[in-house]
Amino acid sequence: MKIHPINTGNFKLDGGAMFGVVPKSLWTRTNTPDANNMCDWSMRCMLIEDGKRLILIDTGIGDKQSEKFFSHFYLFGDDSLKKSIEALGFGLDEITDVVLTHLHFDHCGGAIIHNNSKERYETYFPNATYWSNENHWKWATEPNAREKASFLKENILPIQESGQLKFIERNGNFSQGIIPNMEFFFADGHTESQMIPILNYQGKKVAFMADLLPSVGHIPLPYVMGYDTRPLITLDEKEFFLNKCAEEEIILFLEHDFNNECCTLQMTEKGVKLKEAFSFGSLFN
C-alpha cells in the first residue's frame, strides 16, 4: 500500500462558522482571519495505491458550479483534483474506487462533472465504484432545511444514475473498509453517518479526519463547527475518537487544515492535546 495526499485547491470560510460558539479571541490563536473574518482552508484528499486498486478519498469542491456559487467561497491556489492525480502519474480512468466521507459539496463536488456539451452530468471517474452508506445517502437526498444548501443534487444523484454507487454496510460505530487494511468509524454529529477511514499503513494507523476534526485548531473538545447538526453528539464523538487516537498513536490526516497536513495527539492532565503537527511526507518517505 502507498498513500498520497491530493491537494484539490483551497477556499475561505467564516471563522465564526467554523468554530461555532468559541469566542473569536480564542480561535484566532490558531486560525488567523482576514479583514472579512474569513479563514483559509484546504480541501486535501487522499489517494491510496493498494495492489490493483487505486482508491480516492473525497474529491474536493469541483468546478462545475456557477460563478455566483463560487463567489461565496473565494477559491484560491493552483491545485486541482485532476492536476494532483496526474502529477503522480495516474489517469482519471485508473481510479477504481471513490470513498465519499459525506456528501457536502466541498467533499463530493469533484465526483461529478458536466459532459463536453454541458447538457448533462457524468461521473469524473468512469471506471470507479463510488462508496457511501444507506443512512447518509437517504439523509443527503432528503435533506433537512439546515443542510439543504450543502447537499447539491447535481453532486449526488448522477452517482446513482450512473450505476457506479455502492453502499458500505454500517455495523454500529465501526465497519470493515473496502480493503483489508481499512476500517470506517461512523460519526453522526456533523451530519448523519459521516465515514472516517482508518488505514493500517507502514506499521502505523492513519485516520482521514474529514469534518470530525477539520484542523489542529479544533482539537479542544468544545471547538465544534457551527455547521454541525448535532453538536453535543460531536462532543461525545470527538472525546471518544481523539482519546483513541492519543492512546493508540494514530496519525490524524487533516482534510481542511491549510497549514498542517497531519498531527498526533497526547493525553495530559487537562485532556487530549496536540503532540506534533507535520507533513505526511516527512513521516512516510
PDB file of N, CA, C and O in Angstrom, residues 2-8 43-50 53-60 80-82 84-86 88 90-92 94-101 107-112 124-125 128-132 178-179 182 184 195 197 199 208 253 255:
ATOM      1  N   LYS A   2       0.422   2.270  -0.718  1.00  0.00           N
ATOM      2  CA  LYS A   2       1.078   3.566  -0.695  1.00  0.00           C
ATOM      3  C   LYS A   2       0.020   4.663  -0.661  1.00  0.00           C
ATOM      4  O   LYS A   2      -0.976   4.591  -1.380  1.00  0.00           O
ATOM      5  N   ILE A   3       0.246   5.664   0.176  1.00  0.00           N
ATOM      6  CA  ILE A   3      -0.709   6.751   0.367  1.00  0.00           C
ATOM      7  C   ILE A   3      -0.111   8.059  -0.143  1.00  0.00           C
ATOM      8  O   ILE A   3       1.058   8.366   0.115  1.00  0.00           O
ATOM      9  N   HIS A   4      -0.926   8.841  -0.849  1.00  0.00           N
ATOM     10  CA  HIS A   4      -0.518  10.150  -1.353  1.00  0.00           C
ATOM     11  C   HIS A   4      -1.536  11.208  -0.931  1.00  0.00           C
ATOM     12  O   HIS A   4      -2.743  11.032  -1.171  1.00  0.00           O
ATOM     13  N   PRO A   5      -1.110  12.326  -0.344  1.00  0.00           N
ATOM     14  CA  PRO A   5      -2.020  13.474  -0.200  1.00  0.00           C
ATOM     15  C   PRO A   5      -2.360  14.032  -1.570  1.00  0.00           C
ATOM     16  O   PRO A   5      -1.509  14.077  -2.468  1.00  0.00           O
ATOM     17  N   ILE A   6      -3.615  14.438  -1.745  1.00  0.00           N
ATOM     18  CA  ILE A   6      -4.083  15.013  -3.009  1.00  0.00           C
ATOM     19  C   ILE A   6      -4.665  16.396  -2.714  1.00  0.00           C
ATOM     20  O   ILE A   6      -5.722  16.524  -2.075  1.00  0.00           O
ATOM     21  N   ASN A   7      -3.974  17.436  -3.160  1.00  0.00           N
ATOM     22  CA  ASN A   7      -4.456  18.794  -2.936  1.00  0.00           C
ATOM     23  C   ASN A   7      -5.364  19.204  -4.084  1.00  0.00           C
ATOM     24  O   ASN A   7      -4.955  19.193  -5.250  1.00  0.00           O
ATOM     25  N   THR A   8      -6.607  19.552  -3.751  1.00  0.00           N
ATOM     26  CA  THR A   8      -7.581  19.884  -4.794  1.00  0.00           C
ATOM     27  C   THR A   8      -7.867  21.386  -4.881  1.00  0.00           C
ATOM     28  O   THR A   8      -8.664  21.807  -5.708  1.00  0.00           O
ATOM     29  N   MET A  43      -8.733  21.720   0.873  1.00  0.00           N
ATOM     30  CA  MET A  43      -9.609  20.591   0.529  1.00  0.00           C
ATOM     31  C   MET A  43      -8.672  19.450   0.116  1.00  0.00           C
ATOM     32  O   MET A  43      -8.502  19.156  -1.056  1.00  0.00           O
ATOM     33  N   ARG A  44      -8.045  18.856   1.113  1.00  0.00           N
ATOM     34  CA  ARG A  44      -6.986  17.866   0.933  1.00  0.00           C
ATOM     35  C   ARG A  44      -7.588  16.466   0.937  1.00  0.00           C
ATOM     36  O   ARG A  44      -8.197  16.041   1.916  1.00  0.00           O
ATOM     37  N   CYS A  45      -7.416  15.773  -0.148  1.00  0.00           N
ATOM     38  CA  CYS A  45      -7.947  14.416  -0.268  1.00  0.00           C
ATOM     39  C   CYS A  45      -6.811  13.412  -0.137  1.00  0.00           C
ATOM     40  O   CYS A  45      -5.670  13.776   0.141  1.00  0.00           O
ATOM     41  N   MET A  46      -7.104  12.146  -0.342  1.00  0.00           N
ATOM     42  CA  MET A  46      -6.100  11.092  -0.186  1.00  0.00           C
ATOM     43  C   MET A  46      -6.256  10.078  -1.307  1.00  0.00           C
ATOM     44  O   MET A  46      -7.371   9.679  -1.644  1.00  0.00           O
ATOM     45  N   LEU A  47      -5.122   9.660  -1.863  1.00  0.00           N
ATOM     46  CA  LEU A  47      -5.099   8.611  -2.880  1.00  0.00           C
ATOM     47  C   LEU A  47      -4.321   7.417  -2.343  1.00  0.00           C
ATOM     48  O   LEU A  47      -3.208   7.583  -1.823  1.00  0.00           O
ATOM     49  N   ILE A  48      -4.910   6.239  -2.460  1.00  0.00           N
ATOM     50  CA  ILE A  48      -4.328   5.030  -1.896  1.00  0.00           C
ATOM     51  C   ILE A  48      -4.065   4.037  -3.020  1.00  0.00           C
ATOM     52  O   ILE A  48      -4.986   3.644  -3.742  1.00  0.00           O
ATOM     53  N   GLU A  49      -2.808   3.624  -3.171  1.00  0.00           N
ATOM     54  CA  GLU A  49      -2.461   2.527  -4.070  1.00  0.00           C
ATOM     55  C   GLU A  49      -2.477   1.233  -3.258  1.00  0.00           C
ATOM     56  O   GLU A  49      -1.757   1.110  -2.268  1.00  0.00           O
ATOM     57  N   ASP A  50      -3.273   0.282  -3.659  1.00  0.00           N
ATOM     58  CA  ASP A  50      -3.335  -0.995  -2.958  1.00  0.00           C
ATOM     59  C   ASP A  50      -3.508  -2.113  -3.982  1.00  0.00           C
ATOM     60  O   ASP A  50      -4.634  -2.385  -4.419  1.00  0.00           O
ATOM     61  N   ARG A  53      -5.854  -1.793  -7.016  1.00  0.00           N
ATOM     62  CA  ARG A  53      -6.872  -0.771  -6.731  1.00  0.00           C
ATOM     63  C   ARG A  53      -6.215   0.582  -6.464  1.00  0.00           C
ATOM     64  O   ARG A  53      -5.150   0.680  -5.846  1.00  0.00           O
ATOM     65  N   LEU A  54      -6.875   1.611  -6.940  1.00  0.00           N
ATOM     66  CA  LEU A  54      -6.453   2.987  -6.750  1.00  0.00           C
ATOM     67  C   LEU A  54      -7.655   3.719  -6.158  1.00  0.00           C
ATOM     68  O   LEU A  54      -8.646   3.971  -6.847  1.00  0.00           O
ATOM     69  N   ILE A  55      -7.556   4.027  -4.876  1.00  0.00           N
ATOM     70  CA  ILE A  55      -8.708   4.477  -4.092  1.00  0.00           C
ATOM     71  C   ILE A  55      -8.547   5.949  -3.744  1.00  0.00           C
ATOM     72  O   ILE A  55      -7.539   6.353  -3.154  1.00  0.00           O
ATOM     73  N   LEU A  56      -9.538   6.750  -4.092  1.00  0.00           N
ATOM     74  CA  LEU A  56      -9.544   8.178  -3.778  1.00  0.00           C
ATOM     75  C   LEU A  56     -10.537   8.425  -2.648  1.00  0.00           C
ATOM     76  O   LEU A  56     -11.680   7.970  -2.711  1.00  0.00           O
ATOM     77  N   ILE A  57     -10.096   9.130  -1.604  1.00  0.00           N
ATOM     78  CA  ILE A  57     -10.988   9.512  -0.515  1.00  0.00           C
ATOM     79  C   ILE A  57     -11.326  10.988  -0.658  1.00  0.00           C
ATOM     80  O   ILE A  57     -10.456  11.856  -0.575  1.00  0.00           O
ATOM     81  N   ASP A  58     -12.591  11.275  -0.895  1.00  0.00           N
ATOM     82  CA  ASP A  58     -13.151  12.604  -1.135  1.00  0.00           C
ATOM     83  C   ASP A  58     -12.599  13.217  -2.427  1.00  0.00           C
ATOM     84  O   ASP A  58     -11.601  12.751  -2.990  1.00  0.00           O
ATOM     85  N   THR A  59     -13.284  14.254  -2.909  1.00  0.00           N
ATOM     86  CA  THR A  59     -12.960  14.785  -4.244  1.00  0.00           C
ATOM     87  C   THR A  59     -12.899  16.307  -4.301  1.00  0.00           C
ATOM     88  O   THR A  59     -12.785  16.873  -5.390  1.00  0.00           O
ATOM     89  N   GLY A  60     -12.999  17.000  -3.165  1.00  0.00           N
ATOM     90  CA  GLY A  60     -12.984  18.451  -3.202  1.00  0.00           C
ATOM     91  C   GLY A  60     -14.267  19.034  -3.761  1.00  0.00           C
ATOM     92  O   GLY A  60     -15.285  18.350  -3.906  1.00  0.00           O
ATOM     93  N   SER A  80      -5.558  21.370  -8.311  1.00  0.00           N
ATOM     94  CA  SER A  80      -6.856  20.833  -8.672  1.00  0.00           C
ATOM     95  C   SER A  80      -6.800  19.323  -8.523  1.00  0.00           C
ATOM     96  O   SER A  80      -5.716  18.725  -8.469  1.00  0.00           O
ATOM     97  N   LEU A  81      -7.964  18.708  -8.470  1.00  0.00           N
ATOM     98  CA  LEU A  81      -8.036  17.256  -8.332  1.00  0.00           C
ATOM     99  C   LEU A  81      -7.321  16.566  -9.487  1.00  0.00           C
ATOM    100  O   LEU A  81      -6.490  15.669  -9.291  1.00  0.00           O
ATOM    101  N   LYS A  82      -7.623  16.971 -10.711  1.00  0.00           N
ATOM    102  CA  LYS A  82      -7.033  16.349 -11.897  1.00  0.00           C
ATOM    103  C   LYS A  82      -5.521  16.541 -11.929  1.00  0.00           C
ATOM    104  O   LYS A  82      -4.761  15.583 -12.156  1.00  0.00           O
ATOM    105  N   SER A  84      -3.436  17.098  -9.501  1.00  0.00           N
ATOM    106  CA  SER A  84      -2.738  16.384  -8.430  1.00  0.00           C
ATOM    107  C   SER A  84      -2.664  14.885  -8.699  1.00  0.00           C
ATOM    108  O   SER A  84      -1.655  14.241  -8.400  1.00  0.00           O
ATOM    109  N   ILE A  85      -3.736  14.323  -9.261  1.00  0.00           N
ATOM    110  CA  ILE A  85      -3.722  12.895  -9.605  1.00  0.00           C
ATOM    111  C   ILE A  85      -2.742  12.643 -10.746  1.00  0.00           C
ATOM    112  O   ILE A  85      -1.923  11.709 -10.691  1.00  0.00           O
ATOM    113  N   GLU A  86      -2.790  13.476 -11.775  1.00  0.00           N
ATOM    114  CA  GLU A  86      -1.914  13.274 -12.929  1.00  0.00           C
ATOM    115  C   GLU A  86      -0.455  13.536 -12.590  1.00  0.00           C
ATOM    116  O   GLU A  86       0.450  12.929 -13.186  1.00  0.00           O
ATOM    117  N   LEU A  88       1.025  12.503 -10.104  1.00  0.00           N
ATOM    118  CA  LEU A  88       1.533  11.242  -9.555  1.00  0.00           C
ATOM    119  C   LEU A  88       1.669  10.163 -10.629  1.00  0.00           C
ATOM    120  O   LEU A  88       2.078   9.040 -10.336  1.00  0.00           O
ATOM    121  N   PHE A  90      -0.938   9.106 -12.682  1.00  0.00           N
ATOM    122  CA  PHE A  90      -2.166   8.339 -12.874  1.00  0.00           C
ATOM    123  C   PHE A  90      -3.157   9.119 -13.740  1.00  0.00           C
ATOM    124  O   PHE A  90      -3.182  10.353 -13.729  1.00  0.00           O
ATOM    125  N   GLY A  91      -4.016   8.368 -14.430  1.00  0.00           N
ATOM    126  CA  GLY A  91      -5.113   8.969 -15.167  1.00  0.00           C
ATOM    127  C   GLY A  91      -6.409   8.837 -14.394  1.00  0.00           C
ATOM    128  O   GLY A  91      -6.541   7.971 -13.517  1.00  0.00           O
ATOM    129  N   LEU A  92      -7.372   9.681 -14.712  1.00  0.00           N
ATOM    130  CA  LEU A  92      -8.654   9.636 -14.010  1.00  0.00           C
ATOM    131  C   LEU A  92      -9.352   8.292 -14.215  1.00  0.00           C
ATOM    132  O   LEU A  92     -10.075   7.812 -13.327  1.00  0.00           O
ATOM    133  N   GLU A  94      -8.040   5.489 -14.214  1.00  0.00           N
ATOM    134  CA  GLU A  94      -7.383   4.436 -13.428  1.00  0.00           C
ATOM    135  C   GLU A  94      -7.911   4.345 -11.999  1.00  0.00           C
ATOM    136  O   GLU A  94      -7.607   3.381 -11.291  1.00  0.00           O
ATOM    137  N   ILE A  95      -8.674   5.330 -11.564  1.00  0.00           N
ATOM    138  CA  ILE A  95      -9.240   5.293 -10.221  1.00  0.00           C
ATOM    139  C   ILE A  95     -10.282   4.179 -10.162  1.00  0.00           C
ATOM    140  O   ILE A  95     -11.223   4.154 -10.958  1.00  0.00           O
ATOM    141  N   THR A  96     -10.124   3.251  -9.222  1.00  0.00           N
ATOM    142  CA  THR A  96     -11.042   2.112  -9.117  1.00  0.00           C
ATOM    143  C   THR A  96     -12.142   2.335  -8.094  1.00  0.00           C
ATOM    144  O   THR A  96     -13.209   1.721  -8.182  1.00  0.00           O
ATOM    145  N   ASP A  97     -11.879   3.203  -7.093  1.00  0.00           N
ATOM    146  CA  ASP A  97     -12.838   3.418  -6.006  1.00  0.00           C
ATOM    147  C   ASP A  97     -12.776   4.867  -5.557  1.00  0.00           C
ATOM    148  O   ASP A  97     -11.691   5.448  -5.444  1.00  0.00           O
ATOM    149  N   VAL A  98     -13.936   5.443  -5.277  1.00  0.00           N
ATOM    150  CA  VAL A  98     -14.032   6.781  -4.690  1.00  0.00           C
ATOM    151  C   VAL A  98     -14.844   6.664  -3.409  1.00  0.00           C
ATOM    152  O   VAL A  98     -16.034   6.334  -3.445  1.00  0.00           O
ATOM    153  N   VAL A  99     -14.192   6.892  -2.278  1.00  0.00           N
ATOM    154  CA  VAL A  99     -14.863   6.866  -0.979  1.00  0.00           C
ATOM    155  C   VAL A  99     -15.258   8.290  -0.630  1.00  0.00           C
ATOM    156  O   VAL A  99     -14.400   9.179  -0.542  1.00  0.00           O
ATOM    157  N   LEU A 100     -16.547   8.524  -0.434  1.00  0.00           N
ATOM    158  CA  LEU A 100     -17.051   9.852  -0.078  1.00  0.00           C
ATOM    159  C   LEU A 100     -17.405   9.837   1.400  1.00  0.00           C
ATOM    160  O   LEU A 100     -18.366   9.194   1.815  1.00  0.00           O
ATOM    161  N   THR A 101     -16.609  10.540   2.200  1.00  0.00           N
ATOM    162  CA  THR A 101     -16.835  10.535   3.647  1.00  0.00           C
ATOM    163  C   THR A 101     -18.236  11.028   3.979  1.00  0.00           C
ATOM    164  O   THR A 101     -18.877  10.519   4.896  1.00  0.00           O
ATOM    165  N   HIS A 107     -16.780  18.116  -0.284  1.00  0.00           N
ATOM    166  CA  HIS A 107     -16.205  16.772  -0.173  1.00  0.00           C
ATOM    167  C   HIS A 107     -16.531  15.900  -1.377  1.00  0.00           C
ATOM    168  O   HIS A 107     -15.796  14.959  -1.663  1.00  0.00           O
ATOM    169  N   CYS A 108     -17.618  16.219  -2.069  1.00  0.00           N
ATOM    170  CA  CYS A 108     -18.026  15.346  -3.184  1.00  0.00           C
ATOM    171  C   CYS A 108     -18.208  16.085  -4.506  1.00  0.00           C
ATOM    172  O   CYS A 108     -18.519  15.462  -5.519  1.00  0.00           O
ATOM    173  N   GLY A 109     -18.013  17.406  -4.520  1.00  0.00           N
ATOM    174  CA  GLY A 109     -18.282  18.173  -5.742  1.00  0.00           C
ATOM    175  C   GLY A 109     -17.460  17.729  -6.933  1.00  0.00           C
ATOM    176  O   GLY A 109     -17.917  17.790  -8.071  1.00  0.00           O
ATOM    177  N   GLY A 110     -16.221  17.273  -6.673  1.00  0.00           N
ATOM    178  CA  GLY A 110     -15.360  16.837  -7.760  1.00  0.00           C
ATOM    179  C   GLY A 110     -15.699  15.470  -8.316  1.00  0.00           C
ATOM    180  O   GLY A 110     -15.081  15.027  -9.297  1.00  0.00           O
ATOM    181  N   ALA A 111     -16.669  14.788  -7.726  1.00  0.00           N
ATOM    182  CA  ALA A 111     -17.041  13.442  -8.175  1.00  0.00           C
ATOM    183  C   ALA A 111     -17.824  13.463  -9.481  1.00  0.00           C
ATOM    184  O   ALA A 111     -17.844  12.473 -10.216  1.00  0.00           O
ATOM    185  N   ILE A 112     -18.473  14.598  -9.760  1.00  0.00           N
ATOM    186  CA  ILE A 112     -19.355  14.724 -10.923  1.00  0.00           C
ATOM    187  C   ILE A 112     -18.943  15.957 -11.731  1.00  0.00           C
ATOM    188  O   ILE A 112     -18.615  17.000 -11.162  1.00  0.00           O
ATOM    189  N   TYR A 124     -16.834  11.762 -12.876  1.00  0.00           N
ATOM    190  CA  TYR A 124     -15.479  12.179 -13.257  1.00  0.00           C
ATOM    191  C   TYR A 124     -14.546  10.983 -13.395  1.00  0.00           C
ATOM    192  O   TYR A 124     -13.549  11.048 -14.104  1.00  0.00           O
ATOM    193  N   PHE A 125     -14.880   9.893 -12.694  1.00  0.00           N
ATOM    194  CA  PHE A 125     -14.046   8.696 -12.694  1.00  0.00           C
ATOM    195  C   PHE A 125     -14.872   7.547 -13.278  1.00  0.00           C
ATOM    196  O   PHE A 125     -15.585   6.846 -12.553  1.00  0.00           O
ATOM    197  N   ALA A 128     -14.705   3.863 -11.765  1.00  0.00           N
ATOM    198  CA  ALA A 128     -14.653   3.727 -10.309  1.00  0.00           C
ATOM    199  C   ALA A 128     -16.002   3.322  -9.722  1.00  0.00           C
ATOM    200  O   ALA A 128     -17.062   3.690 -10.238  1.00  0.00           O
ATOM    201  N   THR A 129     -15.933   2.597  -8.612  1.00  0.00           N
ATOM    202  CA  THR A 129     -17.088   2.410  -7.746  1.00  0.00           C
ATOM    203  C   THR A 129     -17.106   3.557  -6.748  1.00  0.00           C
ATOM    204  O   THR A 129     -16.079   3.881  -6.149  1.00  0.00           O
ATOM    205  N   TYR A 130     -18.258   4.186  -6.599  1.00  0.00           N
ATOM    206  CA  TYR A 130     -18.419   5.285  -5.649  1.00  0.00           C
ATOM    207  C   TYR A 130     -19.069   4.735  -4.374  1.00  0.00           C
ATOM    208  O   TYR A 130     -20.141   4.117  -4.447  1.00  0.00           O
ATOM    209  N   TRP A 131     -18.441   4.993  -3.217  1.00  0.00           N
ATOM    210  CA  TRP A 131     -18.888   4.414  -1.953  1.00  0.00           C
ATOM    211  C   TRP A 131     -19.486   5.461  -1.018  1.00  0.00           C
ATOM    212  O   TRP A 131     -18.857   6.470  -0.716  1.00  0.00           O
ATOM    213  N   SER A 132     -20.709   5.207  -0.554  1.00  0.00           N
ATOM    214  CA  SER A 132     -21.346   5.971   0.512  1.00  0.00           C
ATOM    215  C   SER A 132     -21.957   4.943   1.466  1.00  0.00           C
ATOM    216  O   SER A 132     -21.495   3.804   1.531  1.00  0.00           O
ATOM    217  N   ILE A 178     -13.188  -1.090   2.487  1.00  0.00           N
ATOM    218  CA  ILE A 178     -13.305  -1.742   1.178  1.00  0.00           C
ATOM    219  C   ILE A 178     -12.049  -2.532   0.818  1.00  0.00           C
ATOM    220  O   ILE A 178     -12.030  -3.213  -0.207  1.00  0.00           O
ATOM    221  N   ILE A 179     -11.004  -2.414   1.643  1.00  0.00           N
ATOM    222  CA  ILE A 179      -9.805  -3.235   1.511  1.00  0.00           C
ATOM    223  C   ILE A 179      -9.445  -3.749   2.898  1.00  0.00           C
ATOM    224  O   ILE A 179      -9.881  -3.179   3.905  1.00  0.00           O
ATOM    225  N   MET A 182      -8.275  -1.373   5.933  1.00  0.00           N
ATOM    226  CA  MET A 182      -9.096  -0.183   6.143  1.00  0.00           C
ATOM    227  C   MET A 182     -10.315  -0.535   6.982  1.00  0.00           C
ATOM    228  O   MET A 182     -10.882  -1.612   6.852  1.00  0.00           O
ATOM    229  N   PHE A 184     -13.869   1.775   8.878  1.00  0.00           N
ATOM    230  CA  PHE A 184     -14.563   3.058   8.958  1.00  0.00           C
ATOM    231  C   PHE A 184     -15.109   3.271  10.362  1.00  0.00           C
ATOM    232  O   PHE A 184     -15.692   2.357  10.956  1.00  0.00           O
ATOM    233  N   MET A 195     -18.365   9.018   7.338  1.00  0.00           N
ATOM    234  CA  MET A 195     -17.431   7.904   7.429  1.00  0.00           C
ATOM    235  C   MET A 195     -15.998   8.430   7.581  1.00  0.00           C
ATOM    236  O   MET A 195     -15.532   9.227   6.758  1.00  0.00           O
ATOM    237  N   PRO A 197     -12.348   7.084   7.437  1.00  0.00           N
ATOM    238  CA  PRO A 197     -11.495   5.932   7.124  1.00  0.00           C
ATOM    239  C   PRO A 197     -10.264   5.877   8.030  1.00  0.00           C
ATOM    240  O   PRO A 197      -9.635   6.904   8.314  1.00  0.00           O
ATOM    241  N   LEU A 199      -6.661   3.632   8.287  1.00  0.00           N
ATOM    242  CA  LEU A 199      -5.822   2.743   7.494  1.00  0.00           C
ATOM    243  C   LEU A 199      -4.643   2.234   8.312  1.00  0.00           C
ATOM    244  O   LEU A 199      -4.025   3.005   9.068  1.00  0.00           O
ATOM    245  N   PHE A 208      -8.257   9.425   8.307  1.00  0.00           N
ATOM    246  CA  PHE A 208      -8.653  10.556   7.456  1.00  0.00           C
ATOM    247  C   PHE A 208      -9.807  11.257   8.166  1.00  0.00           C
ATOM    248  O   PHE A 208     -10.922  10.748   8.230  1.00  0.00           O
ATOM    249  N   PHE A 253      -4.888  12.603   9.619  1.00  0.00           N
ATOM    250  CA  PHE A 253      -4.721  13.243   8.313  1.00  0.00           C
ATOM    251  C   PHE A 253      -5.828  14.283   8.184  1.00  0.00           C
ATOM    252  O   PHE A 253      -7.011  13.955   8.224  1.00  0.00           O
ATOM    253  N   GLU A 255      -8.091  17.091   6.507  1.00  0.00           N
ATOM    254  CA  GLU A 255      -8.599  17.482   5.190  1.00  0.00           C
ATOM    255  C   GLU A 255      -8.641  18.990   5.003  1.00  0.00           C
ATOM    256  O   GLU A 255      -8.386  19.499   3.906  1.00  0.00           O
TER     257      GLU A 255
END
